[in-house]
CSV table of C-alpha atoms in Angstrom, one decimal:
chain,number,residue,atom,x,y,z
A,1,MET,CA,-0.1,0.0,0.1
A,2,LEU,CA,2.9,2.3,0.8
A,3,ARG,CA,4.4,2.0,-2.5
A,4,ASN,CA,1.8,4.1,-4.0
A,5,PHE,CA,3.0,6.9,-2.6
A,6,LYS,CA,6.2,9.2,-3.8
A,7,LYS,CA,8.7,9.5,-1.0
A,8,VAL,CA,10.0,13.1,-0.8
A,9,SER,CA,12.9,13.6,1.3
A,10,VAL,CA,13.4,16.6,3.1
A,11,PHE,CA,16.8,16.7,1.6
A,12,ASP,CA,15.5,16.7,-1.7
A,13,VAL,CA,13.7,19.9,-1.1
A,14,LYS,CA,17.1,21.5,0.5
A,15,ASN,CA,16.9,24.2,-2.3
A,16,ARG,CA,13.5,24.8,-2.5
A,17,ASP,CA,12.2,28.2,-0.5
A,18,ILE,CA,9.0,26.9,1.3
A,19,SER,CA,8.7,30.4,3.0
A,20,SER,CA,5.9,31.4,0.4
A,21,GLN,CA,4.3,27.8,0.5
A,22,LYS,CA,1.1,27.1,2.4
A,23,PRO,CA,1.1,23.4,3.6
A,24,PHE,CA,-1.3,21.5,1.3
A,25,GLY,CA,-4.5,20.5,3.5
A,26,LEU,CA,-2.8,21.1,6.6
A,27,GLU,CA,-5.6,21.3,9.3
A,28,GLN,CA,-5.6,24.9,10.4
A,29,PRO,CA,-6.9,25.2,13.8
A,30,THR,CA,-7.8,28.7,15.3
A,31,ASN,CA,-4.7,30.9,16.2
A,32,ASN,CA,-5.7,30.9,20.0
A,33,GLN,CA,-6.5,27.2,20.1
A,34,MET,CA,-3.1,25.8,18.8
A,35,GLY,CA,-1.0,28.7,18.3
A,36,VAL,CA,0.4,29.8,15.1
A,37,VAL,CA,4.0,28.2,13.4
A,38,THR,CA,5.6,30.6,11.0
A,39,HIS,CA,7.0,29.9,7.9
A,40,GLU,CA,10.4,31.0,9.3
A,41,ALA,CA,10.0,28.5,11.8
A,42,ILE,CA,9.5,25.6,9.3
A,43,ASN,CA,12.4,26.8,7.1
A,44,GLN,CA,15.0,27.1,10.4
A,45,LEU,CA,13.9,23.9,11.4
A,46,LYS,CA,14.2,22.1,8.0
A,47,ALA,CA,17.7,23.5,7.7
A,48,LEU,CA,18.6,21.7,10.9
A,49,MET,CA,17.0,18.5,9.8
A,50,ASP,CA,19.3,18.7,6.5
A,51,GLN,CA,22.6,18.3,8.8
A,52,VAL,CA,21.3,15.0,10.6
A,53,ASP,CA,23.0,11.6,10.1
A,54,GLU,CA,22.0,9.7,7.3
A,55,PRO,CA,20.3,6.6,9.6
A,56,LEU,CA,18.2,9.8,10.8
A,57,LYS,CA,17.5,10.8,7.7
A,58,ARG,CA,16.4,6.9,6.7
A,59,THR,CA,13.9,6.7,9.8
A,60,PHE,CA,12.8,10.3,9.1
A,61,GLN,CA,11.2,9.5,6.2
A,62,ASN,CA,8.8,6.8,7.5
A,63,VAL,CA,7.9,9.8,10.2
A,64,HIS,CA,6.8,12.1,7.4
A,65,GLN,CA,5.7,9.9,4.7
A,66,GLY,CA,6.5,12.6,1.9
A,67,TYR,CA,4.7,15.7,4.1
A,68,ILE,CA,7.8,17.0,5.5
A,69,VAL,CA,6.3,20.4,6.3
A,70,GLU,CA,3.5,18.8,7.8
A,71,THR,CA,5.5,17.1,10.2
A,72,LEU,CA,7.9,19.8,11.0
A,73,ASP,CA,4.8,21.8,11.9
A,74,ARG,CA,3.5,19.1,14.4
A,75,PHE,CA,6.6,18.9,16.1
A,76,LEU,CA,6.8,23.0,16.4
A,77,LYS,CA,3.6,23.1,17.5
A,78,ALA,CA,4.2,20.6,20.2
A,79,ARG,CA,7.2,22.7,21.6
A,80,GLU,CA,5.1,26.2,21.2
A,81,GLY,CA,7.1,26.8,18.0
A,82,ASN,CA,10.3,27.0,19.7
A,83,VAL,CA,12.9,25.9,17.0
A,84,ALA,CA,15.8,24.7,19.4
A,85,LYS,CA,13.2,22.7,21.3
A,86,ALA,CA,11.4,21.2,18.3
A,87,HIS,CA,14.8,20.2,16.9
A,88,LYS,CA,15.5,18.4,20.0
A,89,MET,CA,12.3,16.7,20.2
A,90,LEU,CA,12.5,15.3,16.5
A,91,VAL,CA,16.2,14.1,16.7
A,92,ASP,CA,15.6,12.1,20.5
A,93,SER,CA,12.5,10.5,18.6
A,94,LEU,CA,14.3,9.5,15.5
A,95,ASN,CA,17.0,8.4,17.7
A,96,TRP,CA,14.4,6.4,20.2
A,97,ARG,CA,13.2,4.8,16.7
A,98,LEU,CA,16.4,3.6,15.6
A,99,GLN,CA,17.4,2.5,19.0
A,100,ASN,CA,14.3,0.5,19.4
A,101,GLY,CA,13.5,-0.8,15.9
A,102,ILE,CA,10.4,1.3,15.4
A,103,ASP,CA,11.0,1.2,11.4
A,104,ASP,CA,10.5,-2.8,11.7
A,105,ILE,CA,8.0,-2.8,14.3
A,106,LEU,CA,5.4,-3.6,11.5
A,107,SER,CA,7.1,-6.8,10.9
A,108,LYS,CA,6.8,-8.3,14.2
A,109,PRO,CA,3.8,-10.2,14.9
A,110,ILE,CA,2.3,-10.5,18.4
A,111,LEU,CA,2.1,-15.0,18.2
A,112,PRO,CA,0.1,-17.0,18.3
A,113,VAL,CA,-3.1,-15.4,17.2
A,114,ASN,CA,-4.7,-16.5,20.3
A,115,PHE,CA,-2.4,-14.6,22.6
A,116,TYR,CA,-3.1,-11.9,20.6
A,117,ARG,CA,-6.6,-12.1,20.8
A,118,GLY,CA,-6.1,-11.7,24.8
A,119,VAL,CA,-4.1,-8.5,24.1
A,120,ARG,CA,-7.1,-7.1,21.9
A,121,ASP,CA,-9.8,-8.2,24.3
A,122,SER,CA,-8.0,-6.2,27.2
A,123,GLN,CA,-6.8,-3.4,25.3
A,124,LEU,CA,-9.6,-2.2,23.8
A,125,ILE,CA,-8.8,0.2,20.7
A,126,GLY,CA,-10.1,0.2,17.0
A,127,VAL,CA,-11.2,2.2,14.0
A,128,SER,CA,-14.8,2.2,13.8
A,129,GLY,CA,-14.6,4.6,10.3
A,130,TYR,CA,-13.8,8.1,9.1
A,131,THR,CA,-15.3,11.4,9.9
A,132,LYS,CA,-17.1,13.2,6.7
A,133,GLU,CA,-13.8,15.1,6.1
A,134,GLY,CA,-12.1,11.8,5.9
A,135,LEU,CA,-10.1,11.6,9.3
A,136,PRO,CA,-10.0,8.0,10.9
A,137,VAL,CA,-12.1,7.5,14.0
A,138,PHE,CA,-10.1,6.1,16.8
A,139,ALA,CA,-12.3,4.4,19.1
A,140,ILE,CA,-11.0,3.5,22.8
A,141,GLY,CA,-12.2,1.5,25.6
A,142,VAL,CA,-10.9,3.2,28.7
A,143,GLY,CA,-13.2,1.9,31.3
A,144,LEU,CA,-13.5,-1.7,30.2
A,145,SER,CA,-9.5,-2.1,29.3
A,146,THR,CA,-8.1,-4.4,31.7
A,147,PHE,CA,-4.3,-4.9,30.5
A,148,ASP,CA,-4.4,-8.2,32.7
A,149,LYS,CA,-3.7,-10.8,29.6
A,150,ALA,CA,-0.1,-10.0,28.7
A,151,SER,CA,3.1,-8.3,29.9
A,152,VAL,CA,3.6,-4.5,29.7
A,153,ASN,CA,5.9,-4.8,26.8
A,154,TYR,CA,3.1,-6.5,24.8
A,155,TYR,CA,0.8,-3.4,25.1
A,156,VAL,CA,3.5,-0.9,24.6
A,157,GLN,CA,4.5,-2.9,21.2
A,158,SER,CA,0.8,-3.5,19.9
A,159,HIS,CA,-0.2,0.5,20.7
A,160,ILE,CA,3.2,1.6,18.8
A,161,GLN,CA,2.1,-0.9,16.0
A,162,ILE,CA,-1.4,0.6,15.7
A,163,ASN,CA,0.4,4.1,15.7
A,164,GLU,CA,3.0,3.1,12.9
A,165,TYR,CA,0.0,1.4,10.9
A,166,ARG,CA,-2.1,4.8,11.3
A,167,ASP,CA,0.6,6.8,10.2
A,168,ARG,CA,2.1,4.5,7.4
A,169,VAL,CA,-0.8,2.9,5.8
A,170,ILE,CA,-4.4,4.4,6.8
A,171,LEU,CA,-3.7,8.3,6.8
A,172,PRO,CA,-1.7,7.9,3.4
A,173,SER,CA,-4.4,6.1,2.2
A,174,ALA,CA,-6.9,8.5,3.1
A,175,THR,CA,-4.7,11.2,1.9
A,176,LYS,CA,-5.0,9.7,-1.6
A,177,LYS,CA,-8.5,8.7,-1.6
A,178,HIS,CA,-9.2,12.4,-0.6
A,179,GLY,CA,-6.9,14.1,-2.7
A,180,ARG,CA,-5.8,16.3,0.0
A,181,TYR,CA,-3.4,15.6,2.9
A,182,ILE,CA,-4.8,14.1,5.9
A,183,GLY,CA,-2.5,13.7,8.7
A,184,LYS,CA,-4.4,13.6,11.7
A,185,CYS,CA,-7.4,11.6,13.2
A,186,VAL,CA,-10.4,11.8,15.9
A,187,LYS,CA,-10.5,9.5,19.1
A,188,VAL,CA,-13.7,8.6,21.0
A,189,LEU,CA,-13.0,7.6,24.4
A,190,ASP,CA,-15.5,5.4,26.3
A,191,MET,CA,-15.4,5.9,30.2
A,192,SER,CA,-18.3,3.3,30.9
A,193,GLY,CA,-17.3,0.8,33.1
A,194,LEU,CA,-14.6,3.0,34.7
A,195,LYS,CA,-13.8,2.0,38.4
A,196,LEU,CA,-11.5,2.7,41.1
A,197,SER,CA,-9.4,-0.3,39.9
A,198,ALA,CA,-8.5,1.6,36.5
A,199,LEU,CA,-6.3,3.6,38.8
A,200,ASN,CA,-3.9,0.5,38.9
A,201,GLN,CA,-3.0,1.0,35.2
A,202,ILE,CA,-1.9,4.7,35.6
A,203,LYS,CA,1.7,3.6,35.3
A,204,LEU,CA,1.0,2.1,31.8
A,205,LEU,CA,-1.0,4.7,30.7
A,206,THR,CA,1.1,7.2,31.6
A,207,THR,CA,4.0,5.4,29.5
A,208,ILE,CA,1.8,4.9,26.6
A,209,SER,CA,0.5,8.6,26.6
A,210,THR,CA,4.0,9.8,27.1
A,211,ILE,CA,5.3,7.8,24.2
A,212,ASP,CA,2.5,9.2,21.8
A,213,ASP,CA,3.7,12.7,23.6
A,214,LEU,CA,7.1,12.4,22.5
A,215,ASN,CA,7.2,10.7,19.2
A,216,TYR,CA,3.6,11.3,17.9
A,217,PRO,CA,2.6,14.6,18.6
A,218,GLU,CA,-0.3,16.5,17.1
A,219,LYS,CA,-1.4,13.5,15.6
A,220,THR,CA,-5.2,13.5,17.1
A,221,ILE,CA,-7.4,16.7,16.5
A,222,THR,CA,-10.3,16.1,18.9
A,223,TYR,CA,-10.8,13.9,21.8
A,224,TYR,CA,-14.3,13.0,22.6
A,225,ILE,CA,-15.1,11.6,25.9
A,226,VAL,CA,-18.3,9.8,26.3
A,227,ASN,CA,-20.5,7.6,28.6
A,228,VAL,CA,-19.1,9.3,31.5
A,229,PRO,CA,-19.8,8.2,35.1
A,230,TYR,CA,-20.6,10.6,37.8
A,231,ILE,CA,-17.2,10.3,39.6
A,232,PHE,CA,-15.0,11.1,36.4
A,233,SER,CA,-17.3,14.0,35.8
A,234,ALA,CA,-16.6,15.4,39.2
A,235,CYS,CA,-12.7,14.6,39.1
A,236,TRP,CA,-12.7,16.3,35.3
A,237,LYS,CA,-13.5,19.8,36.9
A,238,VAL,CA,-10.7,19.3,39.4
A,239,VAL,CA,-7.8,17.9,37.4
A,240,LYS,CA,-8.9,19.7,33.9
A,241,PRO,CA,-6.7,23.0,35.1
A,242,LEU,CA,-3.4,21.0,35.4
A,243,LEU,CA,-3.5,20.5,31.6
A,244,GLN,CA,-1.8,22.6,28.9
A,245,GLU,CA,-4.5,25.1,27.1
A,246,ARG,CA,-3.7,23.3,24.2
A,247,THR,CA,-4.5,20.1,25.1
A,248,LYS,CA,-7.9,21.2,27.0
A,249,LEU,CA,-9.0,23.0,24.0
A,250,LYS,CA,-9.0,19.4,22.3
A,251,VAL,CA,-11.2,17.7,25.0
A,252,GLN,CA,-14.7,17.7,24.5
A,253,VAL,CA,-16.8,15.8,27.1
A,254,LEU,CA,-20.3,14.6,25.7
A,255,GLN,CA,-23.3,13.8,27.2
A,256,GLY,CA,-24.4,10.1,27.0
A,257,CYS,CA,-23.0,8.1,24.5
A,258,GLY,CA,-22.6,11.3,22.5
A,259,ARG,CA,-24.5,9.9,19.3
A,260,ASP,CA,-26.0,13.3,18.4
A,261,GLU,CA,-23.1,15.1,18.7
A,262,LEU,CA,-20.9,12.7,16.7
A,263,LEU,CA,-23.3,12.7,13.9
A,264,LYS,CA,-22.5,16.1,13.2
A,265,ILE,CA,-18.8,15.1,12.3
A,266,MET,CA,-19.5,11.5,10.9
A,267,ASP,CA,-22.1,9.1,9.4
A,268,TYR,CA,-23.8,6.7,11.5
A,269,SER,CA,-21.9,3.9,9.9
A,270,ALA,CA,-18.7,5.7,11.1
A,271,LEU,CA,-20.2,5.8,15.2
A,272,PRO,CA,-17.9,3.3,17.3
A,273,HIS,CA,-20.5,0.7,18.7
A,274,PHE,CA,-20.6,2.1,22.1
A,275,CYS,CA,-22.4,5.3,20.7
A,276,ARG,CA,-24.8,3.7,18.8
A,277,ARG,CA,-27.7,3.5,21.5
A,278,GLU,CA,-28.5,5.6,24.6
A,279,GLY,CA,-28.7,3.8,28.1
A,280,SER,CA,-26.5,2.3,30.5
A,281,GLY,CA,-24.1,-0.4,29.7
A,282,SER,CA,-24.3,0.9,26.0
A,283,SER,CA,-20.6,0.4,25.3
A,284,ARG,CA,-20.6,-3.0,26.7
A,285,ARG,CA,-20.3,-5.9,24.0
A,286,SER,CA,-23.4,-8.1,23.9
A,287,ASN,CA,-25.0,-11.0,21.6
A,288,ASN,CA,-27.4,-8.3,19.6
A,289,ASN,CA,-23.7,-6.7,18.2
A,290,THR,CA,-22.3,-8.2,15.2
A,291,THR,CA,-18.4,-8.4,15.2
A,292,ASP,CA,-18.2,-6.2,12.3
A,293,GLN,CA,-20.2,-3.3,14.8
A,294,ASP,CA,-17.4,-4.3,17.8
A,295,CYS,CA,-14.5,-2.2,16.4
A,296,PHE,CA,-12.5,-3.6,19.5
A,297,SER,CA,-12.9,-7.1,18.1
A,298,LEU,CA,-9.7,-9.1,16.6
A,299,ASP,CA,-12.6,-10.2,14.1
A,300,HIS,CA,-13.3,-6.7,13.0
A,301,PRO,CA,-12.2,-5.6,9.6
A,302,PHE,CA,-10.0,-2.9,10.9
A,303,HIS,CA,-7.8,-5.7,12.9
A,304,GLN,CA,-8.0,-8.2,10.5
A,305,GLU,CA,-6.4,-5.9,8.1
A,306,LEU,CA,-4.1,-4.6,10.3
A,307,TYR,CA,-2.9,-8.3,11.7
A,308,ASN,CA,-2.4,-9.8,8.1
A,309,TYR,CA,-0.5,-6.7,7.2
A,310,ILE,CA,2.1,-7.5,9.8
A,311,LYS,CA,2.2,-10.8,9.2
A,312,GLN,CA,2.6,-10.2,5.4
A,313,GLN,CA,5.6,-7.7,6.2
A,314,SER,CA,7.1,-10.5,8.5
A,315,GLY,CA,6.8,-12.9,5.8
A,316,ILE,CA,5.6,-15.8,8.0
A,317,GLN,CA,2.4,-17.8,8.3
A,318,GLU,CA,0.7,-18.5,11.4
A,319,PRO,CA,2.8,-21.2,13.0
A,320,THR,CA,1.3,-24.8,13.3
A,321,LYS,CA,3.1,-25.9,16.4
A,322,PRO,CA,3.6,-23.7,19.3
A,323,PHE,CA,5.5,-20.5,19.0
A,324,LYS,CA,7.6,-19.3,21.5
A,325,GLN,CA,6.1,-15.9,22.6
A,326,GLY,CA,8.4,-12.9,22.9
A,327,SER,CA,7.6,-9.3,23.0
A,328,MET,CA,9.5,-6.5,21.3
A,329,HIS,CA,11.1,-4.3,24.2
A,330,VAL,CA,11.0,-0.8,23.4
A,331,GLN,CA,13.0,1.6,26.0
A,332,LEU,CA,9.9,3.1,28.1
A,333,PRO,CA,10.5,6.9,28.4
A,334,LEU,CA,10.6,8.7,31.9
A,335,ALA,CA,7.6,9.9,33.4
A,336,ASP,CA,6.8,13.6,32.5
A,337,PRO,CA,6.5,15.2,35.8
A,338,LYS,CA,3.5,17.4,35.1
A,339,LYS,CA,1.8,14.2,33.7
A,340,THR,CA,2.7,12.4,37.0
A,341,GLU,CA,1.3,15.4,38.8
A,342,PHE,CA,-2.0,15.1,36.9
A,343,CYS,CA,-2.4,11.6,37.5
A,344,LYS,CA,-1.6,11.6,41.2
A,345,THR,CA,-4.5,14.4,41.2
A,346,LEU,CA,-7.0,12.4,39.4
A,347,ALA,CA,-6.3,9.5,41.6
A,348,SER,CA,-6.6,11.4,44.6
A,349,GLU,CA,-9.8,13.0,43.7
A,350,TRP,CA,-11.1,9.9,42.4
A,351,ARG,CA,-10.7,7.9,46.1
A,352,LYS,CA,-12.2,11.1,47.7
A,353,PHE,CA,-15.3,10.5,45.4
A,354,GLU,CA,-15.4,6.9,46.0
A,355,THR,CA,-15.0,7.0,49.7
A,356,GLN,CA,-18.2,9.6,49.7
A,357,ASP,CA,-20.1,7.3,47.7
A,358,ASP,CA,-19.2,4.0,49.9
A,359,LEU,CA,-20.1,6.3,52.8
A,360,SER,CA,-23.7,7.3,51.2
A,361,ILE,CA,-24.3,4.0,50.3
A,362,SER,CA,-23.6,2.9,54.1
A,363,LEU,CA,-25.4,5.5,55.5
A,364,HIS,CA,-28.4,4.5,53.3
A,365,ASP,CA,-28.2,1.4,54.5
A,366,ILE,CA,-28.7,1.8,58.2
A,367,LYS,CA,-32.1,0.9,59.4
A,368,ILE,CA,-33.3,2.5,62.6
A,369,SER,CA,-35.6,0.5,64.7
A,370,ASP,CA,-38.3,1.9,66.8
């Protein structure tokens, strides 16, 4: 699928002046929302990237997929337009890719398939369709993900594989289909089933989030949060001020399953299965849902295409005899102090409300005898 796209190296445009070039098809958020990245800043960052070593140049091609200006723009926005900081961030990310073999991660299937099914059943993520503008819709089952069927390394490997498949296959295909650059997605986060025990996964979720922040910045245009329990709503009011302004403006907490609001940007067929009806438990899998509706399932077309693509890239078939399991060990980043503070505050507030609810229930159950 990647063969259909012309590879344009940053070094092929070394002598081209892009100061007057408007990034083709680049999503243009409002100035007060994301900040403006100047063409001068992009030119300066491009000049710095011209000087990196050859191995970094090669892995950078897998990152930009021929859209250099848009990629430089993303890293600049992630560092508030500061060229030096964006350059360090990008070079650090490229070194991370080299040190951890990220360029080859789409040829490292998690085997056997039954084991991978366990990963998928406990790390709920999928693609339900596309928005009316052609952006892929990623659905994430935050409340019902248990992360209890494999080690941390498998979940990190699976997450990075989905990121790379999005950037190397899904987004280039969407770009080709629509005839304009599509480099971002929307994410719908399902909070139903969220319990205090989910805090046990804070460290893993923080690790995955940090990997995204450092290596896949500005790939999500909006986060829609749906099926929100009361406790989350109360905690959100406390932790929201801790988020960066750029992040806060990307997050929208919707009422109920969010169906009516989401239908403004996507057709019904693209809605995640947990947004298709109102009522409690709407996100849980049921026998009434077919497998093609449940975008978390390994049997969903997205996951079948992803898994078959990885197996094809690896040049192997599913083994007929037991396969020695082994995850791809990716160097995990150090926790961001600000993110750690956010998680601690969230956990603290969550426990407060959980304690209050338990006390309320206990008082309610007290019977007074005459």
